[in-house]
Amino acid sequence: MKVALVGNQNSGKTTLFNCLTGMNAKIGNWPGVTIERKTGTIKGTNYEIVDLPGIYSLSPYSTEEEIAREYIFKEKPDVIINIVDATAIERSLYLTTQLLELDTKVIVALNMADILEKKGIKIDEKNLEEELGTKVCKISALRETGINKLISEIKKGDKLKRKPIYDVEIEYLISTIQGILHSSDSKIRHSRFLSVKLIEEDERFDKYQTQEIKHMTGLLAKKYDTDFEEIIATQRYNFIEKVREKTVIYKPVKDDLSDKLDKIFLNKWIAFPIFVVIMFLVYYLSVGIIGSNTVDMVSNIMDSFSEWVGNTLQSIGTSEVINSLVVDGIIAGVGAVLGFVPQLIILFLCIALLETTGYMSRIALLLDRVFRKIGLSGKSLIPFIVGSGCSVPGIMGTRIIENLDEREMTTMLTPFIPCSAKLPIIALFSGYFFKENSGLVSASLYFFAIAIIIISAYILSKLVFKNTSNTYISELPEYKLPNIKYIAKEVWDKVIAFIKRAGSVILICSIVIWFLLSFSFNFEYGVDIQDSMLASIGKSISWVFYPILGENNWGATVSAIQGLVAKEQVVSSMAVISGFSEEVGEGSQIFGNNTIFSSFTAASAYAFMIFNLFSAPCFGAIGAMKRELGSNKKLLKVVCFQTFLAWCLATVTYQIGSRIENGTLHLADILVIIAILLIIYLIVKNSINKKKDKCINCPYSDSCK
Ligand SMILES: Nc1nc2c(ncn2[C@@H]2O[C@H](COP(=O)(O)OP(=O)(O)OP(=O)(O)O)[C@@H](O)[C@H]2O)c(=O)[nH]1
Ligand SMILES: [Mg+2]
């Protein structure tokens, strides 16, 4: 038996899936969490159950909606459990009316029963069952109530008779078309659904269309003065309204907390400052407070551990090479990254809170108007916030955006948001160079990233992605108290994934870096670090970073390049390289005196962070971008754009920052730079306008596009 979970976004499908299967699929309080189907088995049975992305109708608009529709039609589930958010019944029943047109058995699961009373909503389950002509079960997926009854309903037959929805004439036309369809193919499935689609003249079902059906539809169409798509939709809504009147009673509730909170969080004047303060707090807590308190402690533990391992290895008689591999390579590299786990726990905790409480959707709505002006949609913000944990799910989350140009632009810009793997870089540099202001500096990078995203989106929507749509966000989830179990699981999963990466990718890279540092190209061990393979490679390309660092620093160069493997690897590599320099300073192991990195200044540190923030993301995220962009050519363009932009921004940052540091920044310089930028802007704008004029007058403009 195959059971499919179908319902609107954010109605609780995945929560029910987890409850029925005992699995741990990702849930979240915003629309579009599930973007791929997930299969499991209902506990205590052998029924296969499939969790699908949320849909609002059976006519898909975006990629993940297509997945849900495909499953229903191609995989032919035996039972559809239609999850309906009982607190928003009118909106949810639209899909229900479509599902009831299929030949598949449908059970309506009225979810969120636990909060109905608080919201003053009373639903007569039996009556609703009569009105819809299908089985209805009141459940709470979160509190796990009503679940056994739901499971027992899956086994039973589908005895209730579906109710007519439309006018008598349309119903008559539908049954006539059903007759025609059956006479040409006696085994045809979903004939009622198909007939409605043929009446609506939906192009996707053209292969079933015949002259006879067209003729009959045309005759009836003369009676109505609008097209059938609209008539069908209106009659569905009329049906839903009648059902609601007969089955739902609303009692006035005095204080709806969600409304009250929205008066604050969506207030015209204070909403944006609140967002800034909240994001500042996220970074202040994770990098600032927790960072400054844990960095020394963790580095002391690591020092003692590596000393102990070194002594133990020596005492059992290992050779110098092996000792160095373990202590200077593996422990230095992996340890440098693991030291940031306490900060990451706080960052993950904050992101999970923003996601589950429903605040993230408020920020999306808040920025919707700004984003739409620059060719993005408010929905783009969801990938951006999910991306502060990791870019990969952020990039995959772009599937919820219907418009192709908006989606590709969001895919391209999501890696700009500082992800958790970039946090070690930010924490390391800001902690050392900006000390008590480290929280402020880290938060500044987050807002800098948003500013660059807005500017890039504006320019890209004018130059490349011109067909953006102006879709707007129409749904706001309720504020919900964070579910401790869920948050703990989220944080745990992400921390474990981070530690696993340290134990695999970072470990292997550390060994490679140790090898390249320990040997020269003649394979001599123990050569001066400046003669090592890594130094030779780094020196040949370090000129690329000269404008960012103000010097040819091969160590920083090779470390930044390793960011392609994993962004944490930048820190790990710096730790291994600095361990190889003569002396390692107290508490400031990487930037202490006599290390390769001791020449870093605040300006080059900030510029280096900027480069790592905006340059091409790690291979994992590049792979995700390839999947979403669907072509290597586009991917190459995107990666080049990101890296070139990163280099330019970092160069400007260093050039201005170092002049501020030396006190040699002249107002005249700034004015000349602004004038140059203005001229470039005018030239670009002018050439775009010229191209536009040319296109308007060109006879091939349509095919050329
Ligand atoms: N109060 C209450 N909240 C619930 C219930 N079921 C789910 N939720 C919450 O509703 C939100 C959405 O749950 P999900 O299971 O992610 O919803 P979904 O339908 O899978 O959403 P998409 O994957 O985005 O389509 C989460 O915050 C859940 O904790 C319920 O029975 N009662
Ligand atoms: Mg889901």
mmCIF file of N, CA, C and O in Angstrom, residues 269-298:
data_model
loop_
_atom_site.group_PDB
_atom_site.id
_atom_site.type_symbol
_atom_site.label_atom_id
_atom_site.label_comp_id
_atom_site.label_asym_id
_atom_site.label_seq_id
_atom_site.Cartn_x
_atom_site.Cartn_y
_atom_site.Cartn_z
ATOM 1 N N TRP A 269 7.910 51.450 11.272
ATOM 2 C CA TRP A 269 9.094 52.208 11.700
ATOM 3 C C TRP A 269 10.128 51.349 12.414
ATOM 4 O O TRP A 269 11.319 51.527 12.220
ATOM 5 N N ILE A 270 9.636 50.434 13.266
ATOM 6 C CA ILE A 270 10.648 49.740 14.096
ATOM 7 C C ILE A 270 11.008 48.341 13.599
ATOM 8 O O ILE A 270 11.940 47.734 14.100
ATOM 9 N N ALA A 271 10.260 47.832 12.605
ATOM 10 C CA ALA A 271 10.525 46.455 12.164
ATOM 11 C C ALA A 271 11.967 46.281 11.690
ATOM 12 O O ALA A 271 12.652 45.329 12.073
ATOM 13 N N PHE A 272 12.448 47.214 10.873
ATOM 14 C CA PHE A 272 13.785 47.060 10.324
ATOM 15 C C PHE A 272 14.871 47.185 11.402
ATOM 16 O O PHE A 272 15.765 46.332 11.484
ATOM 17 N N PRO A 273 14.770 48.234 12.270
ATOM 18 C CA PRO A 273 15.763 48.282 13.357
ATOM 19 C C PRO A 273 15.756 47.016 14.221
ATOM 20 O O PRO A 273 16.811 46.539 14.621
ATOM 21 N N ILE A 274 14.564 46.431 14.447
ATOM 22 C CA ILE A 274 14.522 45.200 15.255
ATOM 23 C C ILE A 274 15.286 44.081 14.545
ATOM 24 O O ILE A 274 16.062 43.356 15.159
ATOM 25 N N PHE A 275 15.118 43.990 13.231
ATOM 26 C CA PHE A 275 15.827 42.962 12.450
ATOM 27 C C PHE A 275 17.347 43.150 12.589
ATOM 28 O O PHE A 275 18.095 42.196 12.835
ATOM 29 N N VAL A 276 17.773 44.425 12.472
ATOM 30 C CA VAL A 276 19.216 44.707 12.577
ATOM 31 C C VAL A 276 19.715 44.289 13.956
ATOM 32 O O VAL A 276 20.753 43.619 14.088
ATOM 33 N N VAL A 277 18.964 44.651 15.010
ATOM 34 C CA VAL A 277 19.392 44.328 16.370
ATOM 35 C C VAL A 277 19.446 42.798 16.547
ATOM 36 O O VAL A 277 20.402 42.262 17.108
ATOM 37 N N ILE A 278 18.429 42.104 16.047
ATOM 38 C CA ILE A 278 18.405 40.647 16.216
ATOM 39 C C ILE A 278 19.610 39.993 15.528
ATOM 40 O O ILE A 278 20.314 39.175 16.123
ATOM 41 N N MET A 279 19.903 40.410 14.279
ATOM 42 C CA MET A 279 21.034 39.799 13.584
ATOM 43 C C MET A 279 22.356 40.179 14.253
ATOM 44 O O MET A 279 23.283 39.368 14.311
ATOM 45 N N PHE A 280 22.407 41.413 14.771
ATOM 46 C CA PHE A 280 23.608 41.819 15.491
ATOM 47 C C PHE A 280 23.796 40.918 16.720
ATOM 48 O O PHE A 280 24.892 40.430 16.986
ATOM 49 N N LEU A 281 22.675 40.680 17.435
ATOM 50 C CA LEU A 281 22.754 39.847 18.635
ATOM 51 C C LEU A 281 23.230 38.428 18.304
ATOM 52 O O LEU A 281 24.021 37.854 19.048
ATOM 53 N N VAL A 282 22.740 37.907 17.165
ATOM 54 C CA VAL A 282 23.142 36.556 16.761
ATOM 55 C C VAL A 282 24.674 36.482 16.674
ATOM 56 O O VAL A 282 25.304 35.584 17.231
ATOM 57 N N TYR A 283 25.281 37.472 16.009
ATOM 58 C CA TYR A 283 26.740 37.443 15.836
ATOM 59 C C TYR A 283 27.473 37.857 17.106
ATOM 60 O O TYR A 283 28.539 37.337 17.419
ATOM 61 N N TYR A 284 26.852 38.798 17.835
ATOM 62 C CA TYR A 284 27.486 39.253 19.069
ATOM 63 C C TYR A 284 27.583 38.081 20.041
ATOM 64 O O TYR A 284 28.611 37.862 20.675
ATOM 65 N N LEU A 285 26.497 37.310 20.119
ATOM 66 C CA LEU A 285 26.486 36.160 21.032
ATOM 67 C C LEU A 285 27.464 35.092 20.576
ATOM 68 O O LEU A 285 28.300 34.634 21.335
ATOM 69 N N SER A 286 27.368 34.712 19.275
ATOM 70 C CA SER A 286 28.179 33.573 18.854
ATOM 71 C C SER A 286 29.651 33.919 18.706
ATOM 72 O O SER A 286 30.501 33.213 19.236
ATOM 73 N N VAL A 287 29.965 35.018 18.026
ATOM 74 C CA VAL A 287 31.383 35.343 17.817
ATOM 75 C C VAL A 287 31.930 36.156 18.989
ATOM 76 O O VAL A 287 32.996 35.869 19.512
ATOM 77 N N GLY A 288 31.169 37.164 19.391
ATOM 78 C CA GLY A 288 31.669 38.078 20.431
ATOM 79 C C GLY A 288 31.795 37.403 21.785
ATOM 80 O O GLY A 288 32.877 36.983 22.188
ATOM 81 N N ILE A 289 30.648 37.231 22.471
ATOM 82 C CA ILE A 289 30.687 36.758 23.858
ATOM 83 C C ILE A 289 31.219 35.330 23.959
ATOM 84 O O ILE A 289 32.223 35.077 24.621
ATOM 85 N N ILE A 290 30.571 34.406 23.266
ATOM 86 C CA ILE A 290 30.976 33.005 23.399
ATOM 87 C C ILE A 290 32.403 32.841 22.873
ATOM 88 O O ILE A 290 33.241 32.193 23.486
ATOM 89 N N GLY A 291 32.687 33.510 21.731
ATOM 90 C CA GLY A 291 34.011 33.403 21.135
ATOM 91 C C GLY A 291 35.097 33.820 22.107
ATOM 92 O O GLY A 291 36.013 33.045 22.410
ATOM 93 N N SER A 292 34.957 35.038 22.667
ATOM 94 C CA SER A 292 36.045 35.538 23.504
ATOM 95 C C SER A 292 36.218 34.677 24.750
ATOM 96 O O SER A 292 37.304 34.582 25.308
ATOM 97 N N ASN A 293 35.125 34.047 25.203
ATOM 98 C CA ASN A 293 35.247 33.232 26.407
ATOM 99 C C ASN A 293 35.760 31.825 26.152
ATOM 100 O O ASN A 293 36.227 31.170 27.067
ATOM 101 N N THR A 294 35.608 31.364 24.934
ATOM 102 C CA THR A 294 35.980 29.959 24.725
ATOM 103 C C THR A 294 37.300 29.786 23.977
ATOM 104 O O THR A 294 37.946 28.758 24.115
ATOM 105 N N VAL A 295 37.686 30.832 23.204
ATOM 106 C CA VAL A 295 38.858 30.667 22.342
ATOM 107 C C VAL A 295 40.110 30.245 23.116
ATOM 108 O O VAL A 295 40.763 29.254 22.781
ATOM 109 N N ASP A 296 40.411 30.960 24.209
ATOM 110 C CA ASP A 296 41.618 30.635 24.970
ATOM 111 C C ASP A 296 41.512 29.263 25.612
ATOM 112 O O ASP A 296 42.454 28.477 25.591
ATOM 113 N N MET A 297 40.297 29.011 26.162
ATOM 114 C CA MET A 297 40.096 27.734 26.840
ATOM 115 C C MET A 297 40.333 26.573 25.860
ATOM 116 O O MET A 297 41.101 25.656 26.153
ATOM 117 N N VAL A 298 39.698 26.700 24.689
ATOM 118 C CA VAL A 298 39.818 25.613 23.714
ATOM 119 C C VAL A 298 41.257 25.484 23.232
ATOM 120 O O VAL A 298 41.795 24.379 23.121
#
